[in-house]
PDB file of C-alpha atoms and ligand atoms in Angstrom:
ATOM      1  CA  MET F   1       0.000   0.000   0.000  1.00  0.00           C
ATOM      2  CA  GLN F   2       1.306   3.429  -0.922  1.00  0.00           C
ATOM      3  CA  ASP F   3       1.399   6.259   1.479  1.00  0.00           C
ATOM      4  CA  ILE F   4       0.270   9.802   0.665  1.00  0.00           C
ATOM      5  CA  LYS F   5       1.862  12.400   2.888  1.00  0.00           C
ATOM      6  CA  LEU F   6       0.712  15.990   3.097  1.00  0.00           C
ATOM      7  CA  ILE F   7       2.919  18.420   4.990  1.00  0.00           C
ATOM      8  CA  PHE F   8       2.017  22.062   5.406  1.00  0.00           C
ATOM      9  CA  TYR F   9       5.114  24.274   5.415  1.00  0.00           C
ATOM     10  CA  GLY F  10       3.355  27.618   5.077  1.00  0.00           C
ATOM     11  CA  VAL F  11      -0.291  28.294   5.933  1.00  0.00           C
ATOM     12  CA  ARG F  12      -0.380  32.071   6.274  1.00  0.00           C
ATOM     13  CA  GLY F  13      -1.778  34.525   3.748  1.00  0.00           C
ATOM     14  CA  SER F  14      -0.436  37.819   2.394  1.00  0.00           C
ATOM     15  CA  TYR F  15       2.830  38.128   4.344  1.00  0.00           C
ATOM     16  CA  PRO F  16       4.912  36.092   6.786  1.00  0.00           C
ATOM     17  CA  VAL F  17       4.379  36.712  10.494  1.00  0.00           C
ATOM     18  CA  PRO F  18       7.168  35.927  12.935  1.00  0.00           C
ATOM     19  CA  ASP F  19       5.174  36.439  16.071  1.00  0.00           C
ATOM     20  CA  LYS F  20       4.740  34.472  19.267  1.00  0.00           C
ATOM     21  CA  ASN F  21       0.956  34.442  19.031  1.00  0.00           C
ATOM     22  CA  VAL F  22       1.024  32.528  15.726  1.00  0.00           C
ATOM     23  CA  ILE F  23       3.640  29.980  16.729  1.00  0.00           C
ATOM     24  CA  LYS F  24       1.269  27.027  16.873  1.00  0.00           C
ATOM     25  CA  TYR F  25      -0.192  27.185  13.354  1.00  0.00           C
ATOM     26  CA  GLY F  26       2.751  28.987  11.823  1.00  0.00           C
ATOM     27  CA  GLY F  27       3.666  32.295  10.219  1.00  0.00           C
ATOM     28  CA  ASN F  28       5.158  31.214   6.861  1.00  0.00           C
ATOM     29  CA  THR F  29       3.308  31.976   3.643  1.00  0.00           C
ATOM     30  CA  ALA F  30       1.709  29.327   1.418  1.00  0.00           C
ATOM     31  CA  SER F  31       3.655  26.201   0.566  1.00  0.00           C
ATOM     32  CA  ILE F  32       2.654  22.537   0.819  1.00  0.00           C
ATOM     33  CA  LEU F  33       4.645  19.381   0.219  1.00  0.00           C
ATOM     34  CA  VAL F  34       2.849  16.297  -1.062  1.00  0.00           C
ATOM     35  CA  GLU F  35       4.791  13.045  -1.131  1.00  0.00           C
ATOM     36  CA  VAL F  36       3.593   9.768  -2.556  1.00  0.00           C
ATOM     37  CA  ASP F  37       6.107   7.224  -1.364  1.00  0.00           C
ATOM     38  CA  HIS F  38       9.252   9.134  -2.258  1.00  0.00           C
ATOM     39  CA  GLN F  39       7.779  11.197  -5.092  1.00  0.00           C
ATOM     40  CA  PRO F  40       7.483  14.818  -3.926  1.00  0.00           C
ATOM     41  CA  LEU F  41       5.470  17.663  -5.391  1.00  0.00           C
ATOM     42  CA  ILE F  42       5.129  21.236  -4.130  1.00  0.00           C
ATOM     43  CA  LEU F  43       2.060  23.462  -4.132  1.00  0.00           C
ATOM     44  CA  ASP F  44       2.961  27.170  -4.070  1.00  0.00           C
ATOM     45  CA  ALA F  45       6.255  28.712  -3.085  1.00  0.00           C
ATOM     46  CA  GLY F  46       5.721  31.180  -0.236  1.00  0.00           C
ATOM     47  CA  THR F  47       8.321  31.330   2.537  1.00  0.00           C
ATOM     48  CA  GLY F  48       7.299  27.803   3.585  1.00  0.00           C
ATOM     49  CA  ILE F  49       9.186  26.377   0.590  1.00  0.00           C
ATOM     50  CA  ILE F  50      12.507  27.381   2.161  1.00  0.00           C
ATOM     51  CA  SER F  51      12.161  24.622   4.760  1.00  0.00           C
ATOM     52  CA  ILE F  52      10.996  22.183   2.080  1.00  0.00           C
ATOM     53  CA  GLY F  53      14.396  22.760   0.427  1.00  0.00           C
ATOM     54  CA  THR F  54      16.127  21.764   3.654  1.00  0.00           C
ATOM     55  CA  TYR F  55      13.842  18.752   4.081  1.00  0.00           C
ATOM     56  CA  LEU F  56      14.576  17.494   0.558  1.00  0.00           C
ATOM     57  CA  LYS F  57      18.321  17.952   0.941  1.00  0.00           C
ATOM     58  CA  THR F  58      18.334  15.960   4.178  1.00  0.00           C
ATOM     59  CA  ASN F  59      15.742  13.293   3.398  1.00  0.00           C
ATOM     60  CA  ARG F  60      15.897  12.915  -0.399  1.00  0.00           C
ATOM     61  CA  PRO F  61      19.626  13.409  -1.134  1.00  0.00           C
ATOM     62  CA  HIS F  62      19.374  11.655  -4.516  1.00  0.00           C
ATOM     63  CA  LEU F  63      16.451  13.708  -5.765  1.00  0.00           C
ATOM     64  CA  LYS F  64      17.425  15.921  -8.720  1.00  0.00           C
ATOM     65  CA  GLU F  65      14.091  17.038 -10.088  1.00  0.00           C
ATOM     66  CA  ILE F  66      11.162  18.777  -8.445  1.00  0.00           C
ATOM     67  CA  ASP F  67       7.780  20.063  -9.646  1.00  0.00           C
ATOM     68  CA  ILE F  68       6.258  23.238  -8.223  1.00  0.00           C
ATOM     69  CA  PHE F  69       2.644  24.128  -9.016  1.00  0.00           C
ATOM     70  CA  LEU F  70       1.813  27.789  -8.487  1.00  0.00           C
ATOM     71  CA  THR F  71      -1.778  28.926  -8.070  1.00  0.00           C
ATOM     72  CA  HIS F  72      -0.883  32.488  -9.115  1.00  0.00           C
ATOM     73  CA  LEU F  73       2.005  34.919  -8.885  1.00  0.00           C
ATOM     74  CA  HIS F  74       1.153  37.071  -5.887  1.00  0.00           C
ATOM     75  CA  ILE F  75       4.222  37.615  -3.749  1.00  0.00           C
ATOM     76  CA  ASP F  76       3.074  35.395  -0.844  1.00  0.00           C
ATOM     77  CA  HIS F  77       2.983  32.429  -3.252  1.00  0.00           C
ATOM     78  CA  ILE F  78       6.421  32.899  -4.853  1.00  0.00           C
ATOM     79  CA  GLN F  79       8.620  34.794  -2.383  1.00  0.00           C
ATOM     80  CA  GLY F  80      10.415  31.659  -1.114  1.00  0.00           C
ATOM     81  CA  ILE F  81      11.854  30.695  -4.509  1.00  0.00           C
ATOM     82  CA  PRO F  82      15.129  32.716  -4.288  1.00  0.00           C
ATOM     83  CA  PHE F  83      15.853  30.954  -0.971  1.00  0.00           C
ATOM     84  CA  PHE F  84      14.914  27.433  -2.075  1.00  0.00           C
ATOM     85  CA  ASP F  85      18.057  25.337  -1.819  1.00  0.00           C
ATOM     86  CA  PRO F  86      17.708  23.284  -5.066  1.00  0.00           C
ATOM     87  CA  VAL F  87      17.940  26.545  -7.073  1.00  0.00           C
ATOM     88  CA  PHE F  88      21.670  26.596  -6.272  1.00  0.00           C
ATOM     89  CA  ASP F  89      22.360  22.956  -7.174  1.00  0.00           C
ATOM     90  CA  PRO F  90      23.657  22.655 -10.777  1.00  0.00           C
ATOM     91  CA  GLU F  91      22.392  19.072 -10.986  1.00  0.00           C
ATOM     92  CA  PHE F  92      18.817  20.021 -10.183  1.00  0.00           C
ATOM     93  CA  GLN F  93      15.927  20.508 -12.573  1.00  0.00           C
ATOM     94  CA  ILE F  94      13.021  22.580 -11.274  1.00  0.00           C
ATOM     95  CA  ASN F  95       9.728  22.557 -13.168  1.00  0.00           C
ATOM     96  CA  ILE F  96       7.476  25.499 -12.387  1.00  0.00           C
ATOM     97  CA  TYR F  97       3.846  25.341 -13.511  1.00  0.00           C
ATOM     98  CA  CYS F  98       1.342  28.172 -13.690  1.00  0.00           C
ATOM     99  CA  ASN F  99      -0.858  29.830 -16.214  1.00  0.00           C
ATOM    100  CA  GLU F 100      -0.144  33.316 -17.558  1.00  0.00           C
ATOM    101  CA  ASN F 101      -1.647  36.037 -19.696  1.00  0.00           C
ATOM    102  CA  PRO F 102      -0.238  38.841 -21.854  1.00  0.00           C
ATOM    103  CA  GLU F 103       0.212  41.137 -18.825  1.00  0.00           C
ATOM    104  CA  ILE F 104       1.404  38.581 -16.321  1.00  0.00           C
ATOM    105  CA  ARG F 105       4.340  36.475 -17.512  1.00  0.00           C
ATOM    106  CA  LEU F 106       5.520  33.521 -15.473  1.00  0.00           C
ATOM    107  CA  GLU F 107       9.185  33.401 -16.470  1.00  0.00           C
ATOM    108  CA  GLU F 108       9.725  37.153 -16.213  1.00  0.00           C
ATOM    109  CA  THR F 109       8.097  37.293 -12.789  1.00  0.00           C
ATOM    110  CA  ILE F 110      10.188  34.451 -11.352  1.00  0.00           C
ATOM    111  CA  TYR F 111      13.489  35.753 -12.784  1.00  0.00           C
ATOM    112  CA  GLY F 112      12.529  39.184 -11.473  1.00  0.00           C
ATOM    113  CA  LEU F 113      12.792  37.797  -7.934  1.00  0.00           C
ATOM    114  CA  PHE F 114      16.497  37.094  -8.503  1.00  0.00           C
ATOM    115  CA  ASN F 115      17.391  40.406 -10.063  1.00  0.00           C
ATOM    116  CA  GLN F 116      17.817  44.046  -9.152  1.00  0.00           C
ATOM    117  CA  PRO F 117      16.212  45.874  -7.504  1.00  0.00           C
ATOM    118  CA  LEU F 118      14.662  42.933  -5.603  1.00  0.00           C
ATOM    119  CA  SER F 119      17.785  40.804  -5.227  1.00  0.00           C
ATOM    120  CA  PRO F 120      21.516  40.859  -5.978  1.00  0.00           C
ATOM    121  CA  ILE F 121      21.647  37.150  -7.020  1.00  0.00           C
ATOM    122  CA  GLY F 122      21.167  37.735 -10.763  1.00  0.00           C
ATOM    123  CA  ASN F 123      20.367  35.050 -13.364  1.00  0.00           C
ATOM    124  CA  GLU F 124      23.973  33.846 -13.210  1.00  0.00           C
ATOM    125  CA  GLY F 125      23.449  32.962  -9.553  1.00  0.00           C
ATOM    126  CA  ILE F 126      20.775  30.424 -10.497  1.00  0.00           C
ATOM    127  CA  LYS F 127      22.529  27.080 -10.870  1.00  0.00           C
ATOM    128  CA  ALA F 128      19.625  24.679 -11.413  1.00  0.00           C
ATOM    129  CA  ARG F 129      17.844  24.290 -14.730  1.00  0.00           C
ATOM    130  CA  ILE F 130      14.428  25.913 -14.433  1.00  0.00           C
ATOM    131  CA  ASN F 131      11.683  24.831 -16.831  1.00  0.00           C
ATOM    132  CA  PHE F 132       8.586  26.948 -17.044  1.00  0.00           C
ATOM    133  CA  LYS F 133       5.407  25.096 -17.964  1.00  0.00           C
ATOM    134  CA  ILE F 134       2.434  27.198 -18.941  1.00  0.00           C
ATOM    135  CA  LEU F 135      -0.901  25.640 -18.097  1.00  0.00           C
ATOM    136  CA  ASP F 136      -3.340  26.300 -20.914  1.00  0.00           C
ATOM    137  CA  LEU F 137      -6.887  27.065 -19.834  1.00  0.00           C
ATOM    138  CA  ASN F 138      -8.378  26.544 -23.274  1.00  0.00           C
ATOM    139  CA  HIS F 139      -6.810  23.144 -23.801  1.00  0.00           C
ATOM    140  CA  LYS F 140      -6.566  21.674 -20.349  1.00  0.00           C
ATOM    141  CA  GLU F 141      -4.418  18.626 -19.947  1.00  0.00           C
ATOM    142  CA  THR F 142      -3.784  16.296 -17.051  1.00  0.00           C
ATOM    143  CA  ILE F 143      -0.173  16.385 -15.886  1.00  0.00           C
ATOM    144  CA  THR F 144       1.311  13.248 -14.448  1.00  0.00           C
ATOM    145  CA  ILE F 145       4.202  13.312 -12.007  1.00  0.00           C
ATOM    146  CA  GLY F 146       6.218  10.153 -11.431  1.00  0.00           C
ATOM    147  CA  ASN F 147       3.453   7.848 -12.714  1.00  0.00           C
ATOM    148  CA  THR F 148       1.657   8.316  -9.420  1.00  0.00           C
ATOM    149  CA  ILE F 149       0.183  11.805  -9.158  1.00  0.00           C
ATOM    150  CA  ALA F 150      -2.206  13.184 -11.784  1.00  0.00           C
ATOM    151  CA  ILE F 151      -2.857  16.923 -11.620  1.00  0.00           C
ATOM    152  CA  ASP F 152      -5.821  18.791 -13.073  1.00  0.00           C
ATOM    153  CA  TYR F 153      -6.601  22.482 -12.756  1.00  0.00           C
ATOM    154  CA  ILE F 154      -9.467  24.914 -13.072  1.00  0.00           C
ATOM    155  CA  LYS F 155      -9.686  28.676 -12.807  1.00  0.00           C
ATOM    156  CA  GLU F 156     -12.469  30.357 -10.893  1.00  0.00           C
ATOM    157  CA  THR F 157     -13.729  33.474 -12.627  1.00  0.00           C
ATOM    158  CA  HIS F 158     -14.074  35.267  -9.312  1.00  0.00           C
ATOM    159  CA  PRO F 159     -11.937  37.123  -8.300  1.00  0.00           C
ATOM    160  CA  VAL F 160     -11.358  38.605 -11.732  1.00  0.00           C
ATOM    161  CA  SER F 161      -7.572  38.230 -11.752  1.00  0.00           C
ATOM    162  CA  GLY F 162      -8.060  34.479 -11.443  1.00  0.00           C
ATOM    163  CA  VAL F 163      -6.248  31.809  -9.510  1.00  0.00           C
ATOM    164  CA  LEU F 164      -5.732  28.155 -10.360  1.00  0.00           C
ATOM    165  CA  THR F 165      -7.336  25.521  -8.191  1.00  0.00           C
ATOM    166  CA  TYR F 166      -5.534  22.181  -8.397  1.00  0.00           C
ATOM    167  CA  ARG F 167      -6.810  18.647  -7.993  1.00  0.00           C
ATOM    168  CA  LEU F 168      -4.339  15.852  -7.305  1.00  0.00           C
ATOM    169  CA  THR F 169      -5.483  12.324  -8.051  1.00  0.00           C
ATOM    170  CA  ILE F 170      -3.450   9.547  -6.484  1.00  0.00           C
ATOM    171  CA  GLY F 171      -5.007   6.148  -7.064  1.00  0.00           C
ATOM    172  CA  ASP F 172      -8.561   6.554  -5.807  1.00  0.00           C
ATOM    173  CA  LYS F 173      -7.719   9.512  -3.540  1.00  0.00           C
ATOM    174  CA  ARG F 174      -8.210  13.154  -4.450  1.00  0.00           C
ATOM    175  CA  ILE F 175      -6.772  16.281  -2.845  1.00  0.00           C
ATOM    176  CA  VAL F 176      -8.018  19.718  -3.913  1.00  0.00           C
ATOM    177  CA  TYR F 177      -6.035  22.873  -3.236  1.00  0.00           C
ATOM    178  CA  ALA F 178      -8.219  25.990  -3.498  1.00  0.00           C
ATOM    179  CA  THR F 179      -6.469  29.025  -2.075  1.00  0.00           C
ATOM    180  CA  ASP F 180      -6.967  32.727  -2.788  1.00  0.00           C
ATOM    181  CA  VAL F 181     -10.547  32.132  -3.867  1.00  0.00           C
ATOM    182  CA  GLU F 182     -13.536  34.267  -2.976  1.00  0.00           C
ATOM    183  CA  SER F 183     -16.966  32.819  -3.516  1.00  0.00           C
ATOM    184  CA  PRO F 184     -19.860  34.604  -1.855  1.00  0.00           C
ATOM    185  CA  GLY F 185     -22.733  32.290  -2.739  1.00  0.00           C
ATOM    186  CA  GLY F 186     -20.416  29.353  -3.353  1.00  0.00           C
ATOM    187  CA  PHE F 187     -18.204  28.158  -6.181  1.00  0.00           C
ATOM    188  CA  SER F 188     -19.461  28.022  -9.753  1.00  0.00           C
ATOM    189  CA  GLU F 189     -21.084  24.778 -10.917  1.00  0.00           C
ATOM    190  CA  ASP F 190     -17.936  23.854 -12.822  1.00  0.00           C
ATOM    191  CA  THR F 191     -15.751  24.237  -9.760  1.00  0.00           C
ATOM    192  CA  ILE F 192     -18.188  22.287  -7.580  1.00  0.00           C
ATOM    193  CA  ALA F 193     -18.077  19.469 -10.133  1.00  0.00           C
ATOM    194  CA  PHE F 194     -14.258  19.703 -10.112  1.00  0.00           C
ATOM    195  CA  ILE F 195     -13.976  19.324  -6.310  1.00  0.00           C
ATOM    196  CA  LYS F 196     -16.830  16.784  -5.998  1.00  0.00           C
ATOM    197  CA  GLY F 197     -16.183  13.993  -3.539  1.00  0.00           C
ATOM    198  CA  ALA F 198     -12.547  14.952  -2.846  1.00  0.00           C
ATOM    199  CA  ASP F 199     -10.944  13.239   0.145  1.00  0.00           C
ATOM    200  CA  ILE F 200      -9.333  16.521   1.167  1.00  0.00           C
ATOM    201  CA  LEU F 201     -10.267  20.092   0.314  1.00  0.00           C
ATOM    202  CA  ILE F 202      -7.689  22.693   1.341  1.00  0.00           C
ATOM    203  CA  HIS F 203      -9.611  25.970   1.189  1.00  0.00           C
ATOM    204  CA  ASP F 204      -8.796  29.644   1.649  1.00  0.00           C
ATOM    205  CA  SER F 205     -10.083  30.824   5.016  1.00  0.00           C
ATOM    206  CA  MET F 206      -8.753  34.313   5.414  1.00  0.00           C
ATOM    207  CA  TYR F 207     -11.635  35.934   7.293  1.00  0.00           C
ATOM    208  CA  PHE F 208     -14.416  35.558   9.765  1.00  0.00           C
ATOM    209  CA  ASP F 209     -17.728  36.838   8.418  1.00  0.00           C
ATOM    210  CA  TRP F 210     -17.661  39.821  10.819  1.00  0.00           C
ATOM    211  CA  ASP F 211     -14.322  40.869   9.332  1.00  0.00           C
ATOM    212  CA  TYR F 212     -15.275  40.290   5.690  1.00  0.00           C
ATOM    213  CA  TYR F 213     -18.538  42.208   6.071  1.00  0.00           C
ATOM    214  CA  SER F 214     -17.159  44.815   8.486  1.00  0.00           C
ATOM    215  CA  PRO F 215     -18.856  48.171   7.756  1.00  0.00           C
ATOM    216  CA  GLU F 216     -15.648  50.163   8.400  1.00  0.00           C
ATOM    217  CA  HIS F 217     -13.255  47.942   6.434  1.00  0.00           C
ATOM    218  CA  PRO F 218     -15.139  45.476   4.241  1.00  0.00           C
ATOM    219  CA  LYS F 219     -12.954  42.821   2.582  1.00  0.00           C
ATOM    220  CA  LYS F 220     -15.272  42.036  -0.294  1.00  0.00           C
ATOM    221  CA  GLY F 221     -13.379  41.818  -3.577  1.00  0.00           C
ATOM    222  CA  PHE F 222     -10.014  41.123  -1.914  1.00  0.00           C
ATOM    223  CA  GLY F 223      -9.974  37.626  -3.409  1.00  0.00           C
ATOM    224  CA  HIS F 224     -10.318  35.643  -0.194  1.00  0.00           C
ATOM    225  CA  SER F 225     -12.886  33.548   1.593  1.00  0.00           C
ATOM    226  CA  THR F 226     -14.538  33.490   4.958  1.00  0.00           C
ATOM    227  CA  VAL F 227     -14.784  30.317   7.017  1.00  0.00           C
ATOM    228  CA  SER F 228     -18.439  30.060   6.071  1.00  0.00           C
ATOM    229  CA  MET F 229     -17.596  30.183   2.331  1.00  0.00           C
ATOM    230  CA  ALA F 230     -15.097  27.346   2.835  1.00  0.00           C
ATOM    231  CA  VAL F 231     -17.738  25.326   4.684  1.00  0.00           C
ATOM    232  CA  GLU F 232     -20.370  26.014   2.030  1.00  0.00           C
ATOM    233  CA  ASN F 233     -18.066  24.755  -0.724  1.00  0.00           C
ATOM    234  CA  ALA F 234     -17.096  21.699   1.333  1.00  0.00           C
ATOM    235  CA  ILE F 235     -20.777  20.814   1.775  1.00  0.00           C
ATOM    236  CA  LYS F 236     -21.735  21.487  -1.846  1.00  0.00           C
ATOM    237  CA  GLY F 237     -18.689  19.584  -3.051  1.00  0.00           C
ATOM    238  CA  GLU F 238     -19.458  16.657  -0.714  1.00  0.00           C
ATOM    239  CA  VAL F 239     -15.807  16.442   0.257  1.00  0.00           C
ATOM    240  CA  LYS F 240     -14.657  14.195   3.065  1.00  0.00           C
ATOM    241  CA  LYS F 241     -12.311  16.532   4.947  1.00  0.00           C
ATOM    242  CA  LEU F 242     -11.915  20.295   4.903  1.00  0.00           C
ATOM    243  CA  PHE F 243      -8.626  21.981   5.836  1.00  0.00           C
ATOM    244  CA  LEU F 244      -8.768  25.701   6.536  1.00  0.00           C
ATOM    245  CA  PHE F 245      -5.792  27.531   5.009  1.00  0.00           C
ATOM    246  CA  HIS F 246      -4.273  30.944   4.109  1.00  0.00           C
ATOM    247  CA  TYR F 247      -4.973  32.526   7.478  1.00  0.00           C
ATOM    248  CA  ASN F 248      -5.186  36.239   7.950  1.00  0.00           C
ATOM    249  CA  PRO F 249      -1.749  37.466   9.124  1.00  0.00           C
ATOM    250  CA  ASN F 250      -3.503  39.480  11.845  1.00  0.00           C
ATOM    251  CA  TYR F 251      -5.232  36.461  13.382  1.00  0.00           C
ATOM    252  CA  SER F 252      -3.685  34.805  16.411  1.00  0.00           C
ATOM    253  CA  ASP F 253      -3.628  31.050  17.102  1.00  0.00           C
ATOM    254  CA  GLU F 254      -6.546  31.589  19.432  1.00  0.00           C
ATOM    255  CA  GLU F 255      -8.632  33.248  16.730  1.00  0.00           C
ATOM    256  CA  ILE F 256      -7.766  30.516  14.244  1.00  0.00           C
ATOM    257  CA  GLU F 257      -9.010  27.955  16.756  1.00  0.00           C
ATOM    258  CA  LYS F 258     -12.297  29.844  16.915  1.00  0.00           C
ATOM    259  CA  MET F 259     -12.514  29.496  13.138  1.00  0.00           C
ATOM    260  CA  VAL F 260     -12.368  25.734  13.231  1.00  0.00           C
ATOM    261  CA  GLN F 261     -14.941  25.590  16.028  1.00  0.00           C
ATOM    262  CA  GLU F 262     -17.263  27.734  13.953  1.00  0.00           C
ATOM    263  CA  ALA F 263     -16.718  25.543  10.877  1.00  0.00           C
ATOM    264  CA  LYS F 264     -17.284  22.283  12.775  1.00  0.00           C
ATOM    265  CA  GLU F 265     -20.791  23.334  13.726  1.00  0.00           C
ATOM    266  CA  LYS F 266     -21.775  22.933  10.082  1.00  0.00           C
ATOM    267  CA  PHE F 267     -19.082  20.614   8.743  1.00  0.00           C
ATOM    268  CA  LYS F 268     -17.765  18.222  11.354  1.00  0.00           C
ATOM    269  CA  ASP F 269     -14.671  17.056   9.463  1.00  0.00           C
ATOM    270  CA  THR F 270     -12.949  20.436   9.431  1.00  0.00           C
ATOM    271  CA  TYR F 271      -9.293  20.716  10.419  1.00  0.00           C
ATOM    272  CA  LEU F 272      -6.727  23.457  10.672  1.00  0.00           C
ATOM    273  CA  SER F 273      -3.722  23.337   8.405  1.00  0.00           C
ATOM    274  CA  GLU F 274      -0.738  23.621  10.693  1.00  0.00           C
ATOM    275  CA  GLU F 275       2.904  24.231   9.865  1.00  0.00           C
ATOM    276  CA  LEU F 276       5.032  21.073   9.814  1.00  0.00           C
ATOM    277  CA  LYS F 277       2.073  18.912  10.617  1.00  0.00           C
ATOM    278  CA  ASN F 278       2.059  15.687   8.728  1.00  0.00           C
ATOM    279  CA  PHE F 279      -1.184  14.324   7.418  1.00  0.00           C
ATOM    280  CA  ARG F 280      -1.303  10.829   5.935  1.00  0.00           C
ATOM    281  CA  LEU F 281      -3.788   9.241   3.588  1.00  0.00           C
ATOM    282  CA  ARG F 282      -3.669   5.541   2.771  1.00  0.00           C
ATOM    283  CA  ARG F 283      -4.018   4.691  -0.853  1.00  0.00           C
TER     284      ARG F 283
HETATM  285 ZN1   ZN T   1      -2.216  34.586  -1.062  1.00  0.00          ZN
HETATM  286 ZN1   ZN T   2      -3.341  36.140  -3.984  1.00  0.00          ZN
END
């Protein structure tokens, strides 16, 4: 029997928070490692990916190729790349997947992180071979990693800028990663069909309702969900387990624990994504 391992290395949204009141769930920005036996795959590259680099070096010393799937190119989803150890290994091949459009270019954005004025490293400082793979939304294809993980993607039309939601199929198990989504009224029919029956749904959970609908500072249109939106999609999608993710950087551990309590009232199998916590699924 093969083992599917899910390890959260960054669960925070918008910016990293090194603060003692977030120590339990973690202050690093979005990055998740999925390993099927010894085949790794990375979802997003916030500051959490820096520790994934260390993990791979220590635990997978013979690994020379890695696949990184980016949901979009906001800074909290890519800022760890210039500090990701394999980038400086000349034997490594790094495959970076995302979609792009005429205004937002994947390759330019990633190289920009290594160059002035953001960084002194320069392109010559990059030792690994980086392959950019553009995910086409008009001709969607399933990507297979190591004969074990099949990846499909969909783009929600709301928020307008668009973010990819990924679905990993491993044998008869399915993991959906839906971060930076905002769906008052629930996901579109297409997205509900896409997430249907998933074993795990990792869902953006940036706000409480009182914060999102706050009269002084409403968060509508910011591209993020409330706990109740995550729960609504979990119910509509008939998923088995819901993991709250992409926490507001201003929320303490205590507040995040209130979120899960609130969610559990309507969807019992809700969990908190937690930095360095290992979650296993049997295939
Ligand atoms: Zn984000
Ligand atoms: Zn974003």
